[in-house]
Coordinates of C-alpha atoms and ligand atoms in Angstrom, one line a residue:
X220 CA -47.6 27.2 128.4
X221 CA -49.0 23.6 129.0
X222 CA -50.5 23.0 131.9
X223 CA -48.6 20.8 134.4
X224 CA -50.6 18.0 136.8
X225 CA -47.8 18.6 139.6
X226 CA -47.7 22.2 140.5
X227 CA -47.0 23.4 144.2
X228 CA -49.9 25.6 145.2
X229 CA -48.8 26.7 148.2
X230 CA -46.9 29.3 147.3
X231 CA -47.4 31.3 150.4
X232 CA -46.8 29.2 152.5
X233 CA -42.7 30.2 153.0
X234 CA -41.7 33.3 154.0
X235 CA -37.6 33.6 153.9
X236 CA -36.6 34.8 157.5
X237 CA -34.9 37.1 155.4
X238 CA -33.3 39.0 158.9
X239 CA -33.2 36.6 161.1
X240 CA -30.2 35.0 159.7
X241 CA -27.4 35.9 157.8
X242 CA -26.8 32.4 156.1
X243 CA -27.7 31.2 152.9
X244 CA -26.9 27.8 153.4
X245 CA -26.1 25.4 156.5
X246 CA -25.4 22.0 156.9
X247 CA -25.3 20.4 159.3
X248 CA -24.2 16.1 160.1
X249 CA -25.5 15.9 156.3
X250 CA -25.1 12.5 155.1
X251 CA -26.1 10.8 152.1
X252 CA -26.4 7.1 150.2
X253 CA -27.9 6.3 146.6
X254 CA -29.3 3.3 148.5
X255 CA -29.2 1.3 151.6
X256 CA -27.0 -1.1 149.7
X257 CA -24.1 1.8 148.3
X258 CA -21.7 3.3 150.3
X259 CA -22.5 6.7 151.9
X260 CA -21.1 9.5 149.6
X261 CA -21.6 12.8 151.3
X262 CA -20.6 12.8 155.0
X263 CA -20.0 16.7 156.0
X264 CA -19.7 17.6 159.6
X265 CA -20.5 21.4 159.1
X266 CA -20.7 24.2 156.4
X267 CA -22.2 27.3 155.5
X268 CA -22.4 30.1 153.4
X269 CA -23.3 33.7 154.4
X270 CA -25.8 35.3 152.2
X271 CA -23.1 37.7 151.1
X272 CA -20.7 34.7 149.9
X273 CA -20.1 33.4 146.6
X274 CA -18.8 30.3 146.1
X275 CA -16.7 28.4 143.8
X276 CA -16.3 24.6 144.5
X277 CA -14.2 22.1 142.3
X278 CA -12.9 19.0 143.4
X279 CA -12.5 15.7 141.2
X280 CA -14.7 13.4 139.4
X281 CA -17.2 11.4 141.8
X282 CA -16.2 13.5 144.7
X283 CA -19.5 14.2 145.3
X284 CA -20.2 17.7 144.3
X285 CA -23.5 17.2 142.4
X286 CA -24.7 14.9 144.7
X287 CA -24.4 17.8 147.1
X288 CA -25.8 20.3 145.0
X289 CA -29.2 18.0 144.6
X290 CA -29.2 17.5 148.0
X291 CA -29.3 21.4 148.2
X292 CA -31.8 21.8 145.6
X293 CA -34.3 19.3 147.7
X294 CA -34.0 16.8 144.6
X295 CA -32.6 14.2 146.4
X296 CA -33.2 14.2 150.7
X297 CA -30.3 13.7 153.0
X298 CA -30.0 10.0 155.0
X299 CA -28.9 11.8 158.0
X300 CA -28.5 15.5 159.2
X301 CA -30.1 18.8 158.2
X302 CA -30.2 21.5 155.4
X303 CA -31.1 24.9 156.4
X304 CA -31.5 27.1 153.3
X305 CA -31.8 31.0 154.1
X306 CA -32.2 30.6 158.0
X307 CA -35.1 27.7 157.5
X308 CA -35.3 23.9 157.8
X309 CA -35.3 22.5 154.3
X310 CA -34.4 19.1 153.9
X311 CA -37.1 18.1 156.0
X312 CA -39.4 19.5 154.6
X313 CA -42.1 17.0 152.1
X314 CA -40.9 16.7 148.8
X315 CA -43.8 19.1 147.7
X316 CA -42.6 21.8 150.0
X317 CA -39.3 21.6 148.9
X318 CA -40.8 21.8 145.3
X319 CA -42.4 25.3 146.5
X320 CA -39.3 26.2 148.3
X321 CA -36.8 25.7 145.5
X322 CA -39.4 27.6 142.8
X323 CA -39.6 30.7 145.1
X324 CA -35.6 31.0 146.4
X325 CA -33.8 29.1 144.9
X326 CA -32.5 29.8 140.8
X327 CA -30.6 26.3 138.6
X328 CA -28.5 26.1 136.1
X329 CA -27.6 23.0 134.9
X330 CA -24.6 21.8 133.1
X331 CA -26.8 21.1 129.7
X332 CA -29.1 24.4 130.8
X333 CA -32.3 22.0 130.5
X334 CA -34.6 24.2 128.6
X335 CA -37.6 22.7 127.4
X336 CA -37.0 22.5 123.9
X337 CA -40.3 23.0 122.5
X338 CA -41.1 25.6 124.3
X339 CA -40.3 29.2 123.4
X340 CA -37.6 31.3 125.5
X341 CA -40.2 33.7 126.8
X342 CA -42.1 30.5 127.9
X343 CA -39.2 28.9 129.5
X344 CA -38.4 31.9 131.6
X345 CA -42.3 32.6 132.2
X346 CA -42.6 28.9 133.2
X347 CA -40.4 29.3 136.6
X348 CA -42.4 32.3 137.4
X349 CA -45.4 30.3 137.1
X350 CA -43.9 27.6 139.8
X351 CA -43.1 29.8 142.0
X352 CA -46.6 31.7 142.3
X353 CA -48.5 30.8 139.7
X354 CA -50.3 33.3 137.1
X355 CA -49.4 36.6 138.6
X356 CA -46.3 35.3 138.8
X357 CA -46.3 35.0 134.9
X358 CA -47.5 38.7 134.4
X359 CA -44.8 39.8 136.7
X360 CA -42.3 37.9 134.7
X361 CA -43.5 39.3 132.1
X362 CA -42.5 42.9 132.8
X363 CA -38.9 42.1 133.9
X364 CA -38.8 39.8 131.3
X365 CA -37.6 42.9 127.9
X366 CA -34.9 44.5 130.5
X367 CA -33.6 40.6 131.0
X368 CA -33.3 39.7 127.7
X369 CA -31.7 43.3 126.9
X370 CA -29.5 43.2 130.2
X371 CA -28.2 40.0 129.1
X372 CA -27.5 41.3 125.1
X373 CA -30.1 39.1 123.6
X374 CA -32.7 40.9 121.0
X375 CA -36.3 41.1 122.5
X376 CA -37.7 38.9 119.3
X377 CA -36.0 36.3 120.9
X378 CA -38.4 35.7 123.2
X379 CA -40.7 34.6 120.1
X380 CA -38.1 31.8 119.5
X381 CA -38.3 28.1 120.4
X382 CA -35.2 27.2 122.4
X383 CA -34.5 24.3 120.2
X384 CA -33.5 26.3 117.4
X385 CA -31.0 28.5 119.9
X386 CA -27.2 28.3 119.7
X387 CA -25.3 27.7 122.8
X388 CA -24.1 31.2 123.8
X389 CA -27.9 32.5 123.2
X390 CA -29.3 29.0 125.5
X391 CA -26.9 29.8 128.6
X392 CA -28.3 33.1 128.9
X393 CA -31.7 32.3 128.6
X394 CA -30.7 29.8 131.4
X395 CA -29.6 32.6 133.6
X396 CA -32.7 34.6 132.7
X397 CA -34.9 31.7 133.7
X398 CA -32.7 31.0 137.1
X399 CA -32.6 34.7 138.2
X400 CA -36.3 36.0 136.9
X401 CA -38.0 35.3 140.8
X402 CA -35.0 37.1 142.1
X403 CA -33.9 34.0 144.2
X404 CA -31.9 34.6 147.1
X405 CA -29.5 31.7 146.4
X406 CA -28.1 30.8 142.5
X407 CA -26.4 26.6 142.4
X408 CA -25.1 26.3 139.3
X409 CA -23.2 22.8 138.3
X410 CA -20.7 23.1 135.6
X411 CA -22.1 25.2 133.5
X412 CA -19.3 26.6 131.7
X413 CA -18.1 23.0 130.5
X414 CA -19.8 23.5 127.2
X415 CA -18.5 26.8 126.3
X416 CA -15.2 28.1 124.4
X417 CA -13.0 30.2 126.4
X418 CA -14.4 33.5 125.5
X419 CA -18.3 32.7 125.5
X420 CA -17.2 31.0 128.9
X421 CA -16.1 34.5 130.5
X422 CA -18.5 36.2 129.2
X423 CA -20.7 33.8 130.6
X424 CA -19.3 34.6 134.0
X425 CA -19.3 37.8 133.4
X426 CA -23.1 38.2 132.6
X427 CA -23.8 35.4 135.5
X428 CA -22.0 37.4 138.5
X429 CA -23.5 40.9 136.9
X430 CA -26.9 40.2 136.9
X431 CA -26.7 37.9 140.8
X432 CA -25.0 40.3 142.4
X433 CA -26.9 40.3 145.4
X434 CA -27.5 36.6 145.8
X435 CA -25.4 34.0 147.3
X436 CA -24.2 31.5 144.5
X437 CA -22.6 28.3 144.9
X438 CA -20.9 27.3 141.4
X439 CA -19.2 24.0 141.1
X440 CA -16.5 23.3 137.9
X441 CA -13.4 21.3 137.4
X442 CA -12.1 24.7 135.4
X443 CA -10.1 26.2 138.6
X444 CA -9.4 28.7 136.4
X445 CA -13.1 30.0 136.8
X446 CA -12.3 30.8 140.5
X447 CA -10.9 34.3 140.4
X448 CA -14.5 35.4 139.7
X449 CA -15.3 34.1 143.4
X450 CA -14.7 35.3 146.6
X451 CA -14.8 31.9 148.7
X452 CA -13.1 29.2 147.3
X453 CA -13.6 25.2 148.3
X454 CA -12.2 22.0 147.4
X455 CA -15.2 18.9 147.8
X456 CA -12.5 17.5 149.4
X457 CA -12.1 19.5 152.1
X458 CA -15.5 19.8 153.0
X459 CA -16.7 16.1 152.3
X460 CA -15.3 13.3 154.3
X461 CA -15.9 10.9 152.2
X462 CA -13.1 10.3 149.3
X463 CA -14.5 8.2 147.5
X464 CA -13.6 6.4 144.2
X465 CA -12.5 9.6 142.9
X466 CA -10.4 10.4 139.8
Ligands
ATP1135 N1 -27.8 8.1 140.8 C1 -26.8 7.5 141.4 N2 -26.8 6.3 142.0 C2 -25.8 5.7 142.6 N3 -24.6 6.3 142.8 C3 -24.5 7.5 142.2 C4 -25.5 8.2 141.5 N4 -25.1 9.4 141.1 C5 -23.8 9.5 141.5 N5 -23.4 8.4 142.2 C6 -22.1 8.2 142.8 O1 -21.9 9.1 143.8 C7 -20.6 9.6 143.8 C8 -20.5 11.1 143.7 O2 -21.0 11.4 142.3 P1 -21.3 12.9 141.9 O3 -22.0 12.9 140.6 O4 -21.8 13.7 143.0 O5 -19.8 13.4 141.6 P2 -19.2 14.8 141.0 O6 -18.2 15.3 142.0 O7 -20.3 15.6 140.6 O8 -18.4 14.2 139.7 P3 -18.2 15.0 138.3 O9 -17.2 16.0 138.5 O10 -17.8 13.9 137.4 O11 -19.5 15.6 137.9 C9 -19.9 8.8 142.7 O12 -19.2 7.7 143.3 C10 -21.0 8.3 141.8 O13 -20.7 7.1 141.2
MG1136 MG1 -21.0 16.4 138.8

């Protein structure tokens, strides 16, 4: 894989207080504006989630849920309050460390599953390894990475394939393979199923909840139909203040 300019070499550096707490996620006074000039769009007194918990949140358009979701992920820093991800400050953390954080504990998927399209499948799920610790993270990835690809029901040549040439159904579960391959203690995922017909969609879920099972997810959609795989259930609404210019 190319080499990238902008790694995080501290890899060490965080140690999940992995007994200390039971919580995945709490926030706390979290408040957040695009810019001094916009109104503020996330205004959430309290939350958390207990490592245990998985969460299905839905809510309407511009209510604010992948605003909060980037503000989880460390992409974008809260104006006010404080994230604590897995018993640890996080959202004040530097960008970098937040970077190093996120690699190590924290597995994506994105609505459009944002693999990098030249690059094969076995180097998109090898290149999160490498973030998160660097070589020997790519060897170790690259034991777990046959009983992935076969857990998930994709063929191991696959791996050989760039993920521009994939079809959607094989794409998604490459995602999950490249969100889930540094065993992360937390899984965000932000409408992933949106793409998908009704059957590739459950077995999506299916394959997603299988192969987390013991990580905290937080998984936002507008399908509320998607919710019976969850045991918590939000509305944005309930837990954001703001209301927005919502649809
Ligand atoms: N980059 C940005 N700059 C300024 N405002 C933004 C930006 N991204 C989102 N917003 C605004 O923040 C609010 C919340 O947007 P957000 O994308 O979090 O909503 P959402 O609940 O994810 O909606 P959807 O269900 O359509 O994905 C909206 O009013 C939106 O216009
Ligand atoms: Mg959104």
């Amino acid at each position: 894989m190319p080499d990238s300019p902008n790694l995080p070499t501290d890899h060490t550096s965080f140690k999940a207080n992995e007994d200390a707490t039971g919580e995945a996620v709490g926030l706390s006074h979290l408040k957040f504006a695009y810019s001094e000039q916009d109104n503020p769009v996330i205004d959430i007194p309290s939350w958390h989630l207990a490592k245990s918990e998985k969460c299905f949140i839905a809510g309407p358009s511009g209510a604010g849920k992948s605003t909060l979701l980037n503000l989880l992920t460390g992409t974008l820093a809260p104006t006010e309050g404080e994230i604590t991800l897995l018993g640890q400050p996080f959202s004040s953390l530097s960008s970098r460390k937040r970077d190093a954080f996120r690699a190590r504990h924290i597995g994506v998927v994105f609505q459009q599953f944002n693999l990098i399209e030249y690059l094969t499948v076995q180097q998109n799920i090898e290149a999160a390894a490498y973030f998160y610790k660097g070589k020997a993270g790519m060897t170790e990835a690259r034991q777990r990475i046959p009983s992935m690809l076969e857990h998930l029901q994709l063929s191991p040549t696959i791996g050989r394939k760039k993920a521009a040439t994939l079809s959607v159904g094989q794409r998604q579960r490459v995602a999950i393979a490249r969100a889930l391959i540094n065993r992360p203690q937390l899984l965000i995922a932000d409408e992933p199923t949106s793409s998908l017909d009704a059957q590739t969609r459950d077995q999506f879920m299916q394959l997603l909840l299988d192969i987390a099972q013991d990580t905290a997810v937080i998984f936002v959609s507008h399908d509320v139909s998607l919710a019976r795989y969850f045991s918590r259930h939000e509305d944005i609404r309930e837990i954001n203040a703001i209301q927005g210019n919502v649809q």
